[in-house]
Short mmCIF file of C-alpha atoms and ligand atoms in Angstrom, two decimals:
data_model
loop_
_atom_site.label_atom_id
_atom_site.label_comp_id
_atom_site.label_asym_id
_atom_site.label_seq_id
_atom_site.Cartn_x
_atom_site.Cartn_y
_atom_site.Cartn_z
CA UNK A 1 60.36 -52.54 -60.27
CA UNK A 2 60.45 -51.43 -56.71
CA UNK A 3 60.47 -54.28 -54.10
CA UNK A 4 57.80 -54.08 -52.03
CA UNK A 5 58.16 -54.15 -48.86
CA UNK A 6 56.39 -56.92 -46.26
CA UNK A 7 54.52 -55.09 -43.27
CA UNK A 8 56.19 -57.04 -40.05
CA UNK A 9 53.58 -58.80 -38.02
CA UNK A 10 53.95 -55.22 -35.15
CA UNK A 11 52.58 -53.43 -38.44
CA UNK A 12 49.73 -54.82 -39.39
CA UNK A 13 48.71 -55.59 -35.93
CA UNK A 14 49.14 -51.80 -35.52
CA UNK A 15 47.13 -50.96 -38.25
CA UNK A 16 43.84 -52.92 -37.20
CA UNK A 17 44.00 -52.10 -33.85
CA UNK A 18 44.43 -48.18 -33.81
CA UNK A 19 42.86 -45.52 -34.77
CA UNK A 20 44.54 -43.07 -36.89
CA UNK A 21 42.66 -39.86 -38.71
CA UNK A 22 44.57 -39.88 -42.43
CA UNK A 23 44.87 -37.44 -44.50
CA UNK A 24 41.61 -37.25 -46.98
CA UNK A 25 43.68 -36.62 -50.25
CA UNK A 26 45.70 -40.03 -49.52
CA UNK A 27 42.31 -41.39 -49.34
CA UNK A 28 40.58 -39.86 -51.81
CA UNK A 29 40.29 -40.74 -55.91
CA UNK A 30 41.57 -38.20 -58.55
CA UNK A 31 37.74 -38.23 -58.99
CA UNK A 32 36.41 -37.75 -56.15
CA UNK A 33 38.96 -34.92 -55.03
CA UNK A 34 37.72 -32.76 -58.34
CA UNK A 35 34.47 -32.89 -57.63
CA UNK A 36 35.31 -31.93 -54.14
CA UNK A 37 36.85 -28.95 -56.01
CA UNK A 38 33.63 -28.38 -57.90
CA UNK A 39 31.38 -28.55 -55.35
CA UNK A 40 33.06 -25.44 -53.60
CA UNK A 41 32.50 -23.51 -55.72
CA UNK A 42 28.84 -23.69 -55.50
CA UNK A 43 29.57 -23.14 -51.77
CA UNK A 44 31.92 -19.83 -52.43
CA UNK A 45 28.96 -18.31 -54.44
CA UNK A 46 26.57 -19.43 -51.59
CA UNK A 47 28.46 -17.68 -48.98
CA UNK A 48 28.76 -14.07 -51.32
CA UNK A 49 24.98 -14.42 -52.09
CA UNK A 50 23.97 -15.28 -48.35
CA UNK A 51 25.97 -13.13 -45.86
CA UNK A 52 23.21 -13.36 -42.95
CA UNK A 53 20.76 -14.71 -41.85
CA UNK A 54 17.96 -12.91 -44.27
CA UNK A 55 19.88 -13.18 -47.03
CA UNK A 56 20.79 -16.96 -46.49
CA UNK A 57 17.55 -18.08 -45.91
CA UNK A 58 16.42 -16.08 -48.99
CA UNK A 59 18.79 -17.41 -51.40
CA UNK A 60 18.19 -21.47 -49.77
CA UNK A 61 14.01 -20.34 -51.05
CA UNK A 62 14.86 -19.50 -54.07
CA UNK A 63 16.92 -22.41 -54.94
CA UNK A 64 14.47 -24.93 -53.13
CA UNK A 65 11.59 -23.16 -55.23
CA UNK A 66 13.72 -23.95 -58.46
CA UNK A 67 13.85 -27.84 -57.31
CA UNK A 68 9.75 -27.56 -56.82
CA UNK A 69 9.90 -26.72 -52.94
CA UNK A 70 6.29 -25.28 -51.95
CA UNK A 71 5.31 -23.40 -48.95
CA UNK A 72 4.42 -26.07 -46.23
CA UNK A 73 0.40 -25.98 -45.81
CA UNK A 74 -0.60 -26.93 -42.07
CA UNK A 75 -3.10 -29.56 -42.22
CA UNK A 76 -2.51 -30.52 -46.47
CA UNK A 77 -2.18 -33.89 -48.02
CA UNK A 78 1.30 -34.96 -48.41
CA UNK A 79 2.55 -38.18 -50.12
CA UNK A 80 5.68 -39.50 -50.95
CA UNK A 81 8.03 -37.50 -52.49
CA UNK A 82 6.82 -34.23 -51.94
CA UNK A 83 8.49 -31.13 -51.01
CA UNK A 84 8.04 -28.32 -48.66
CA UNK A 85 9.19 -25.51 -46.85
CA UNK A 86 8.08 -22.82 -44.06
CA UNK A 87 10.15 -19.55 -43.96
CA UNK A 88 10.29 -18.39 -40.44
CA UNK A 89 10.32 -14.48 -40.58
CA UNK A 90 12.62 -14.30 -42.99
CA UNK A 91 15.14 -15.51 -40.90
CA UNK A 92 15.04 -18.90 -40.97
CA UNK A 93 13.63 -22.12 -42.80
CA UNK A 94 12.38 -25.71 -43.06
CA UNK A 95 13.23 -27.39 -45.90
CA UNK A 96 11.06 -31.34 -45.90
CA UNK A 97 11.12 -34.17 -48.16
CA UNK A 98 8.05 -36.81 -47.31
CA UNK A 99 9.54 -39.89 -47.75
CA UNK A 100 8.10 -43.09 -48.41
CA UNK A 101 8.40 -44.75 -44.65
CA UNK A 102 5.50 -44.08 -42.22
CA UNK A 103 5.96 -40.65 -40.65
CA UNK A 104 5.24 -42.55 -36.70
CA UNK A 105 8.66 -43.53 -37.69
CA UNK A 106 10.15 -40.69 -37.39
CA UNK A 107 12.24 -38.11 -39.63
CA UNK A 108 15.77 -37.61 -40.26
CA UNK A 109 16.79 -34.27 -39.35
CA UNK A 110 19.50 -31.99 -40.27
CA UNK A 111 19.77 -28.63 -38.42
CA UNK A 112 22.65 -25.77 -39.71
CA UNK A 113 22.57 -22.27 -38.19
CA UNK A 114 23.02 -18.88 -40.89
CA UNK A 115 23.79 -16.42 -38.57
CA UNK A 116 26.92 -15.65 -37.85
CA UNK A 117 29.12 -13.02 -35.71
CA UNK A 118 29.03 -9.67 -36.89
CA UNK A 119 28.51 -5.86 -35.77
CA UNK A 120 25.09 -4.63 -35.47
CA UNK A 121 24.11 -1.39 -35.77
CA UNK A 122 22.37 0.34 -32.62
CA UNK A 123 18.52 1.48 -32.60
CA UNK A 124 20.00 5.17 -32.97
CA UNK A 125 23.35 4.70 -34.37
CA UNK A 126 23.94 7.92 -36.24
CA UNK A 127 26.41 10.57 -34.95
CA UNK A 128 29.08 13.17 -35.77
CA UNK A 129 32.03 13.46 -33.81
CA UNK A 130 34.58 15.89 -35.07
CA UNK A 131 33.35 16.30 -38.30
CA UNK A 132 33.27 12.56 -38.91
CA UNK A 133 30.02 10.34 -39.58
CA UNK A 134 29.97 7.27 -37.27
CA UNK A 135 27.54 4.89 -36.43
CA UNK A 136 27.32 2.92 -32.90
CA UNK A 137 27.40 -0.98 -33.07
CA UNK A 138 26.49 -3.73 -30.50
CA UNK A 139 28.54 -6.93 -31.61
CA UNK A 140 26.77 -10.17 -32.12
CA UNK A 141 27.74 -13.43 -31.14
CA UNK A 142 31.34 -14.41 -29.83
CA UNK A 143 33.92 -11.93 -31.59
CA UNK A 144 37.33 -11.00 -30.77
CA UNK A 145 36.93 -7.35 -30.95
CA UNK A 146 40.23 -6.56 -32.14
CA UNK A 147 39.94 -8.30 -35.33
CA UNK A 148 37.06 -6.29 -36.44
CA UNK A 149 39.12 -2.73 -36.98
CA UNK A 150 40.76 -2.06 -40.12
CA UNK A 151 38.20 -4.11 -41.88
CA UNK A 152 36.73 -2.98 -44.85
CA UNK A 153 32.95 -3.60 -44.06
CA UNK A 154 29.53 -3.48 -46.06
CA UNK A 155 26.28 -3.07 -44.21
CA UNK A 156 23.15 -5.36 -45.19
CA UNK A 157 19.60 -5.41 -44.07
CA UNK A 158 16.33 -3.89 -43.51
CA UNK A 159 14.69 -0.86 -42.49
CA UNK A 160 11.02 -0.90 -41.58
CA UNK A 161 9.35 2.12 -41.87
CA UNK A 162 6.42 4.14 -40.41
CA UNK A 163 4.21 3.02 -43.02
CA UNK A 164 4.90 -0.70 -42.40
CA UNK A 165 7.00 -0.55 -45.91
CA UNK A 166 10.12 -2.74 -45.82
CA UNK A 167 13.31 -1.37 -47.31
CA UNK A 168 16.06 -4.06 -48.25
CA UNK A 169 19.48 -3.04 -47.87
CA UNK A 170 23.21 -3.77 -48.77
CA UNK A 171 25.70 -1.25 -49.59
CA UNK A 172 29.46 -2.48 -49.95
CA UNK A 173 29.13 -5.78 -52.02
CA UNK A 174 29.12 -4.13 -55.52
CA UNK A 175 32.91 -3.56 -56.52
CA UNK A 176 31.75 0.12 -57.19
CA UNK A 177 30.14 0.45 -53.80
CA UNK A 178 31.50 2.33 -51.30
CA UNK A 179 32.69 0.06 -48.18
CA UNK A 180 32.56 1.42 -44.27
CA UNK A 181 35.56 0.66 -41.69
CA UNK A 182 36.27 0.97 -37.96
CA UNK A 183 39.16 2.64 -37.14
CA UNK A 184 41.75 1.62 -34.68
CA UNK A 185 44.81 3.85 -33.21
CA UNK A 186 47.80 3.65 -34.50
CA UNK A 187 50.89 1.81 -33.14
CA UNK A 188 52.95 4.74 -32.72
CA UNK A 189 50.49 6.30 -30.41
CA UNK A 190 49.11 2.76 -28.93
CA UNK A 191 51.57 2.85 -25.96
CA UNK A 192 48.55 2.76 -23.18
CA UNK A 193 46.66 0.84 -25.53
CA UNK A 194 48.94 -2.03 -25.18
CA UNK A 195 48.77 -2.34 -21.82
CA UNK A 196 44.49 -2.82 -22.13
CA UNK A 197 43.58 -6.98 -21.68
CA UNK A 198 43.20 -8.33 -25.34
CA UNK A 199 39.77 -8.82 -24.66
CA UNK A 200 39.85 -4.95 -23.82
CA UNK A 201 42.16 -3.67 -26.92
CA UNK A 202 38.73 -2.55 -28.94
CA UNK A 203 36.49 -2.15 -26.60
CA UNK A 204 32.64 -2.53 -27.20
CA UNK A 205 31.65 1.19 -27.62
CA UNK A 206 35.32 1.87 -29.69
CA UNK A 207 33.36 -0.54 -32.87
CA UNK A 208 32.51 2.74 -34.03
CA UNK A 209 32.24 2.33 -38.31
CA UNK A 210 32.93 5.07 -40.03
CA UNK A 211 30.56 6.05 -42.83
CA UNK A 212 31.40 9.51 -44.41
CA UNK A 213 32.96 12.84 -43.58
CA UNK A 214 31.88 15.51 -45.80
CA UNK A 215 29.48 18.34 -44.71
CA UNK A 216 26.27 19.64 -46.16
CA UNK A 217 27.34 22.39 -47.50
CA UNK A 218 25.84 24.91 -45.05
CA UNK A 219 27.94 27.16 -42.58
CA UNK A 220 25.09 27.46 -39.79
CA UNK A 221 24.03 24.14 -39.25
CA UNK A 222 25.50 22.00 -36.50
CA UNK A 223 26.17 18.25 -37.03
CA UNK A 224 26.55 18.88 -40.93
CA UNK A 225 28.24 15.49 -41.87
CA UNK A 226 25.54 13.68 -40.05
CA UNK A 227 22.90 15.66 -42.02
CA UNK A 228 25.01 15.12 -45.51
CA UNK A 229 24.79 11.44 -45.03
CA UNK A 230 21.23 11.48 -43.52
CA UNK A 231 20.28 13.06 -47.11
CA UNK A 232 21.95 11.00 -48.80
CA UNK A 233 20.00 7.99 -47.81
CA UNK A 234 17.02 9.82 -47.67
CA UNK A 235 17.57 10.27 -51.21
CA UNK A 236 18.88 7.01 -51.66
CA UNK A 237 15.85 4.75 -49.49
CA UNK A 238 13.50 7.58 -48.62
CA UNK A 239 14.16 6.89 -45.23
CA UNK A 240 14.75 9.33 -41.91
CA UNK A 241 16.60 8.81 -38.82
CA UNK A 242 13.64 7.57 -37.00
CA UNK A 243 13.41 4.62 -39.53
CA UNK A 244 16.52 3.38 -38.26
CA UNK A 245 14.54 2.23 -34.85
CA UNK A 246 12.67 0.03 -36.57
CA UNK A 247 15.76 -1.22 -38.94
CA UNK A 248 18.04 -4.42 -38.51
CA UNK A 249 21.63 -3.38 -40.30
CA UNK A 250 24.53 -5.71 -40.13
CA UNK A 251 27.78 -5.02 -40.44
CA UNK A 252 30.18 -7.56 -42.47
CA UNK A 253 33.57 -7.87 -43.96
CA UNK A 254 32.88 -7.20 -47.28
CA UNK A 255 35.37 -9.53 -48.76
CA UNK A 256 34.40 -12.15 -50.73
CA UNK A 257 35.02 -16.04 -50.61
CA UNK A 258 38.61 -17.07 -52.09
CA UNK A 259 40.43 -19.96 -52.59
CA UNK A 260 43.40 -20.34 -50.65
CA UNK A 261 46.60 -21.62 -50.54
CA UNK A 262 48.82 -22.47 -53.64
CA UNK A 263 47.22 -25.83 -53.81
CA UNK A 264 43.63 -24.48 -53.70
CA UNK A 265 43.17 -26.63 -51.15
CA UNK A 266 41.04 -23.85 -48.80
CA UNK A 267 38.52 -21.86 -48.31
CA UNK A 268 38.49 -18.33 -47.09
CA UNK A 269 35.46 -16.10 -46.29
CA UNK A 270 33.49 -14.57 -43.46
CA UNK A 271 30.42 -16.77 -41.76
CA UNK A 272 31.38 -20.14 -42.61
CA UNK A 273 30.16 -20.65 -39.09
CA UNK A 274 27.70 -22.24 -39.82
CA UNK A 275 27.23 -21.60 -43.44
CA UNK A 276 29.15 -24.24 -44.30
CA UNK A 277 27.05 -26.82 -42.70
CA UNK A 278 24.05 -24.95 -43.59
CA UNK A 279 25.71 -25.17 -47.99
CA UNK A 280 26.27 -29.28 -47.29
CA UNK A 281 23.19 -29.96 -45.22
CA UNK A 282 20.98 -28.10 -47.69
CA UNK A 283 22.44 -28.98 -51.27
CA UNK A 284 22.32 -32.85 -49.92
CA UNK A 285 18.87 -32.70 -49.96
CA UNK A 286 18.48 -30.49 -53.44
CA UNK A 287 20.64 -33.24 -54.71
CA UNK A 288 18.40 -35.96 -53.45
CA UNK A 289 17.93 -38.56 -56.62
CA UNK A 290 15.36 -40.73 -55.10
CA UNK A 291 12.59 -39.86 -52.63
CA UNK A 292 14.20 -41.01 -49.26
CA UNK A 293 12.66 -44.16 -47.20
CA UNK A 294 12.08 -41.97 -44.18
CA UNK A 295 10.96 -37.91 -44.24
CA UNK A 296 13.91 -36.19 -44.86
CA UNK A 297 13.88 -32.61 -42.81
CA UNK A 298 16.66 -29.74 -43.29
CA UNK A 299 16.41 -26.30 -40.84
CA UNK A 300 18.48 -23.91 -41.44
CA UNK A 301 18.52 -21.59 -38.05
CA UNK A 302 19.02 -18.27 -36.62
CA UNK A 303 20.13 -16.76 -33.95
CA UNK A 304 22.84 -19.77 -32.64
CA UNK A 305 25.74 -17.59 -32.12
CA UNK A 306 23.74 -15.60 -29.26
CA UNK A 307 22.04 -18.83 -28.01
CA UNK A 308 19.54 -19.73 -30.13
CA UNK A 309 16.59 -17.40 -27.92
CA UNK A 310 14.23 -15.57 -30.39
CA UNK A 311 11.28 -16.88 -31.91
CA UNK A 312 14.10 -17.64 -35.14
CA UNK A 313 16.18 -19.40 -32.83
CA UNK A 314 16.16 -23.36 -31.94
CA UNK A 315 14.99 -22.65 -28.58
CA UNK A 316 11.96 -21.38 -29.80
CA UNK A 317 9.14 -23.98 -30.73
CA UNK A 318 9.48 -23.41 -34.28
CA UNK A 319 10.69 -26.98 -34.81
CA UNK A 320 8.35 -28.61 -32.92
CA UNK A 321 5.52 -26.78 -34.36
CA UNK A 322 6.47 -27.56 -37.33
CA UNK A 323 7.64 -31.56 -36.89
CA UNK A 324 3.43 -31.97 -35.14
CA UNK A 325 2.21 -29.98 -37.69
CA UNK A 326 3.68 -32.36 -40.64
CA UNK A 327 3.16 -35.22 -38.67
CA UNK A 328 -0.36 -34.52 -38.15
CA UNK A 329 -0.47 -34.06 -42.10
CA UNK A 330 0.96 -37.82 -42.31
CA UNK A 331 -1.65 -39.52 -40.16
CA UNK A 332 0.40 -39.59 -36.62
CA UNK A 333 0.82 -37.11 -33.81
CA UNK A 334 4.32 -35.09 -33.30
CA UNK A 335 5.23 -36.49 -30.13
CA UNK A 336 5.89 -39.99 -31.71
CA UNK A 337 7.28 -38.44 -34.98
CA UNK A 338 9.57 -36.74 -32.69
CA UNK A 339 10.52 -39.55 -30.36
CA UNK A 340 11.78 -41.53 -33.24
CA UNK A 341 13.28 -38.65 -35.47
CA UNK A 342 16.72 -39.19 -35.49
CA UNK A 343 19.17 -35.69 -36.48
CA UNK A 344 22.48 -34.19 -37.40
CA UNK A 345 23.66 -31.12 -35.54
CA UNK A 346 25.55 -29.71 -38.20
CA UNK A 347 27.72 -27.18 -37.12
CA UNK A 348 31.81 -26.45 -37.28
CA UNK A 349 33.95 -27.44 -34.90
CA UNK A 350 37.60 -25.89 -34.18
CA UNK A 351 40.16 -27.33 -36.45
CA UNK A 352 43.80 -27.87 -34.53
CA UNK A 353 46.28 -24.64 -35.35
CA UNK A 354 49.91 -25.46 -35.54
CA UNK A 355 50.47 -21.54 -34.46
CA UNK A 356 48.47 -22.39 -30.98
CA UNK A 357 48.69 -25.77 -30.04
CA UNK A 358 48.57 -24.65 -26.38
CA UNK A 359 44.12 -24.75 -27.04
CA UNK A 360 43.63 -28.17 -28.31
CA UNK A 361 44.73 -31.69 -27.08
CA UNK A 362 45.78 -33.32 -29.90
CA UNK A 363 45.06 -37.11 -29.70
CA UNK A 364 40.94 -35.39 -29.52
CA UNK A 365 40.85 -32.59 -31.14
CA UNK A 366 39.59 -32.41 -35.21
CA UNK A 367 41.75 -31.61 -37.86
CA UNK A 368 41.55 -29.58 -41.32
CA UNK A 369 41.49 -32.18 -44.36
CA UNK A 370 40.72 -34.80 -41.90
CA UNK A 371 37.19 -35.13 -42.63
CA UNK A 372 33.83 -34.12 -41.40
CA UNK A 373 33.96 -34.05 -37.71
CA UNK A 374 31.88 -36.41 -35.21
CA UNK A 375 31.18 -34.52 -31.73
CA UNK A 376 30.00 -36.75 -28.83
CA UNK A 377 29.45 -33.86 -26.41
CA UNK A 378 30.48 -30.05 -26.89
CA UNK A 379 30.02 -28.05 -23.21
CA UNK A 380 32.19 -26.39 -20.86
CA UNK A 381 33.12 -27.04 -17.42
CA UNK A 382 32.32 -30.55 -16.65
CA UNK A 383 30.21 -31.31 -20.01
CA UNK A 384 27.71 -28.25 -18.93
CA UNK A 385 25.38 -27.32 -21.63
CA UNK A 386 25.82 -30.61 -24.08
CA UNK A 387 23.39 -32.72 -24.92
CA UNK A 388 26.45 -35.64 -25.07
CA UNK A 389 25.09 -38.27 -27.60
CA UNK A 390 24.06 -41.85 -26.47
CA UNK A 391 26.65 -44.38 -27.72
CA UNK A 392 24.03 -46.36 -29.10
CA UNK A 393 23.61 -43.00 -32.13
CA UNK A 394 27.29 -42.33 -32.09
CA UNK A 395 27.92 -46.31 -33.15
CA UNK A 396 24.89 -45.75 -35.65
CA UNK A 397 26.01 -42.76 -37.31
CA UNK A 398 30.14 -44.03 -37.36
CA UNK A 399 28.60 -47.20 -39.41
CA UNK A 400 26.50 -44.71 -41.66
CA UNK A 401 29.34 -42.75 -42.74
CA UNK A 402 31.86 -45.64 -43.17
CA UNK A 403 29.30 -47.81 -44.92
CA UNK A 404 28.80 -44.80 -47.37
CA UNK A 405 32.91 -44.11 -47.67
CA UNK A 406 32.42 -40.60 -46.20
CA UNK A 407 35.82 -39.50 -44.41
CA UNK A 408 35.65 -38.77 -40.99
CA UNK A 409 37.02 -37.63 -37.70
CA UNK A 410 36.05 -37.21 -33.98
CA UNK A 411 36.16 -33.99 -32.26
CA UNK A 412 36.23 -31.83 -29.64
CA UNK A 413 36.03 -28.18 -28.73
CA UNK A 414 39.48 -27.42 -27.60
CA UNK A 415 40.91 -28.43 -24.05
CA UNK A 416 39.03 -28.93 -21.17
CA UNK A 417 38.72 -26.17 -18.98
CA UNK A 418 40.03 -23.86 -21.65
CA UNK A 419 36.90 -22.65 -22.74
CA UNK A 420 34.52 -24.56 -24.47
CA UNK A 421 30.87 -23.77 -26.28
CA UNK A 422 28.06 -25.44 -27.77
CA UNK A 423 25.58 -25.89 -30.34
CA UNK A 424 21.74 -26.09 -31.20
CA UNK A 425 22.33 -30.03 -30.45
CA UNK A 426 21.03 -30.16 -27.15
CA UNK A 427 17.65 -28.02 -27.79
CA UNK A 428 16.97 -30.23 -30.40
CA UNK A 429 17.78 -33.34 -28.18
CA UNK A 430 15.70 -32.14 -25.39
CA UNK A 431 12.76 -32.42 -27.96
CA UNK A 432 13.39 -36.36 -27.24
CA UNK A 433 15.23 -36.85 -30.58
CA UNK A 434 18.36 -38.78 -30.89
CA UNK A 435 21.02 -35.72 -31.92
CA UNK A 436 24.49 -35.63 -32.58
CA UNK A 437 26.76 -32.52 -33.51
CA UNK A 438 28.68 -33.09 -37.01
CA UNK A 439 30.45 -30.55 -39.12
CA UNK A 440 33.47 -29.43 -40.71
CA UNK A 441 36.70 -28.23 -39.12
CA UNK A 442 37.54 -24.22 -38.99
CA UNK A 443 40.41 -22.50 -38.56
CA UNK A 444 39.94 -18.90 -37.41
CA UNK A 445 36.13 -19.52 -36.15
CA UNK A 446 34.35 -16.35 -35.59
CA UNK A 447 37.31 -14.08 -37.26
CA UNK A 448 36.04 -11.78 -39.79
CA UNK A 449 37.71 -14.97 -42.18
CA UNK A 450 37.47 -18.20 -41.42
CA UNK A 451 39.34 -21.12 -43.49
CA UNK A 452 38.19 -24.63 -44.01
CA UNK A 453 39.78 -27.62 -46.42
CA UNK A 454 37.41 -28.13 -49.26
CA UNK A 455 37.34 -31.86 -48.82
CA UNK A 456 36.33 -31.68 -45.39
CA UNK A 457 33.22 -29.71 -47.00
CA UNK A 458 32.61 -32.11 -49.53
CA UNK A 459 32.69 -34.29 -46.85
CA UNK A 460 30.04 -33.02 -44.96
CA UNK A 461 27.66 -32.75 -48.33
CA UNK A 462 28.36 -36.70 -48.38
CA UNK A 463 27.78 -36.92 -45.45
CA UNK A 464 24.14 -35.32 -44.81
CA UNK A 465 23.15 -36.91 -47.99
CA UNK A 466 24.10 -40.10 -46.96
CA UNK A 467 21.94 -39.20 -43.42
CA UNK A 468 19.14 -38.63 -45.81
CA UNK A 469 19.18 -42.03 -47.23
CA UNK A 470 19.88 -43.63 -43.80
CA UNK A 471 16.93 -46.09 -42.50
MN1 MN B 501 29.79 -20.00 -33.89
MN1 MN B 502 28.30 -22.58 -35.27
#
């Protein structure tokens, strides 16, 4: 038998008077870590199935819809227990669970965004360029454009056409599709190149994807690869060029969601921003075994990573329409629902990279494996843009997640006056309720694919579920 070894009275002292972030898997049970394990893998088929924002919000329907979600009906009878949703264009959804508290009390709120940085295509993004097909992209959201060459991509989305018919589409998924790529120069030719700013290497217009190169077999016509592929979706869709003006295509890696590491310990895959969050915040309240004491609510979100302005995006008055709409179906008025709803940013934060320390002050900054992550105030610049949480909620929401044994760390978005951004945290604070940003740690945020620990995801489902139940 080992002696074992007396703490001195320095120790133990030490112990209850600092705070130290620990390693989940010294924390966690042999239990508790495999279903960590098994939840992820719910998550990994979440984030193939759901690669934007359409697609997301379809596949969080159909699930609801299996758990006996029905669309929300403005001005119906709700009781306890029940369970609604309202799809916002297809690109975004409430998710509601009436609990049994009065509604004047307010909701608990849980708000995930499911879009995520990509490469759109243009209005007209068809053309040949030495007997090459390309197509012209605008970027969305924050990217670094160099990371998006070289990447095999698949293309998902709709095209409206003239007859008001709506044509789904994703081509680069199947493992027998054909995938797209942008091309980049290469290094033996990239002297001047290298001399461009990085944020200059790939410029904008360069995102060029490249989506065929065979002709239609016909000596006279001009632009002949262009026509070839034209035909070949006409053939494929019944669409023409035109169409494409009234189309929303997105390009996205076309990789799928891996484990990684020898350990299995990670998660790779593209949009994990937010989809993560979005996964946790959403199963949580699938998962729900007892109808909660107060209303549980769950929006999932678009259009965060260009600033939430759209009639899908938080600044809209989606919410809001929707929080006095239910409240007026519970016998109070949305104002007061709203004054006393309390709610859960849930979106990533940046998890600290030993390969570039240089953006992240350590004794702040959130770490993989170390839990969800608790963000006070996100901003740039002197706090600008954050809704910065009233102590009084932080306090709250610390005791919630000890008190229900979730692991957790504080956070912040990298070093002050290195950069900064935010989230949908303050539009849904400047609605009156009390809002705080949580989420899980990312390495690689907005990279074509992004890594988080799997028990800082399981974390986060414990987390929103324990929100759920929260009085
Ligand atoms: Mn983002
Ligand atoms: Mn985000």
């Amino acid at each position: 038998m080992s002696k074992e070894k007396t703490k001195s009275q320095a120790e133990e002292l030490k112990e209850k008077l600092f705070y130290t972030k620990k390693h989940s898997t010294l924390i966690m049970t042999d239990k508790e870590q495999k279903k960590a394990d098994k939840f992820c893998e719910g998550y990994k088929k979440f984030l193939d199935n759901g690669k934007t924002e359409r697609e997301a919000s379809a596949e969080a329907v159909r699930i609801a819809e299996n758990e006996g979600f029905v669309p929300f009906e403005k001005n119906g009878k709700y009781k306890p227990g029940d369970k609604v949703y309202v799809w916002n264009r297809h690109k975004a959804v409430i998710f509601a669970v009436i609990g049994t508290e009065k509604a004047e009390k307010g909701v608990n709120l849980t708000a995930a965004h499911i879009d995520s940085p990509r490469l759109d295509l243009k209005q007209s993004p068809f053309y040949e360029a030495d007997e090459l097909g390309l197509l012209k992209t605008h970027y969305y959201g924050g990217i670094k454009k160099y990371q998006w060459p070289t990447v095999p991509l698949a293309i998902h989305g709709v095209i409206v056409r003239a007859d008001g018919s709506t044509i789904d589409v994703c081509i680069g998924e199947d493992e027998n599709d054909p995938v797209f790529v942008v091309t980049d120069l290469l290094p033996h030719l990239a002297e001047e190149q290298y001399k461009r700013p990085a944020p200059k290497l790939i410029t904008g217009e360069e995102l060029n994807v490249l989506i065929g190169s065979r002709p239609f077999k016909d000596d006279k016509v001009s632009e002949a690869v262009k026509l070839n592929l034209l035909n070949i979706l006409f053939e494929k869709y019944g669409v023409v060029e035109k169409d494409f003006l009234s189309a929303e295509l997105e390009c996205v890696p076309a990789f799928k969601a891996r484990d990684i590491g020898l350990d299995r310990s990670m998660v790779g895959a593209y949009g994990q921003d937010d989809r993560v969050c979005a996964y946790t915040a959403f199963m949580a309240m699938m998962n729900l075994k007892n109808v909660p004491h107060r209303t549980s609510v769950c929006v999932l979100t678009d259009k965060e990573e260009t600033g939430s302005d759209g009639n899908t995006g938080l600044c809209s008055s989606y919410l809001k329409y929707f929080l006095s709409d239910l409240a007026e179906c519970l016998g109070t008025n949305g104002r007061t629902l709203m004054t006393n709803s309390k709610c859960l940013s849930a979106d990533v934060n940046a998890a600290f990279d030993p390969t570039f320390p240089e953006g992240y002050e350590k004794r702040n900054c959130a770490f993989v494996n170390k839990g969800i992550v608790v963000t006070k105030y996100t901003g740039a610049r002197g706090k600008s843009g954050t809704s910065d949480a009233n102590a009084e909620f932080v306090g709250e929401i610390h005791a919630m997640l000890d008190k229900n044994e979730v692991i957790w760390q504080t956070g912040e978005l990298g070093k002050v006056d290195f950069g900064g951004g935010g989230t949908v945290a303050a539009y849904i604070a400047n609605l009156d309720i009390d809002t705080i940003d949580v989420g899980v740690p990312v390495l690689s945020m907005h990279a074509p694919y992004e890594v988080t620990a799997k028990n800082d995801v399981y974390m986060a489902y414990k987390a929103f579920y324990s929100f759920y139940n929260h009085c």
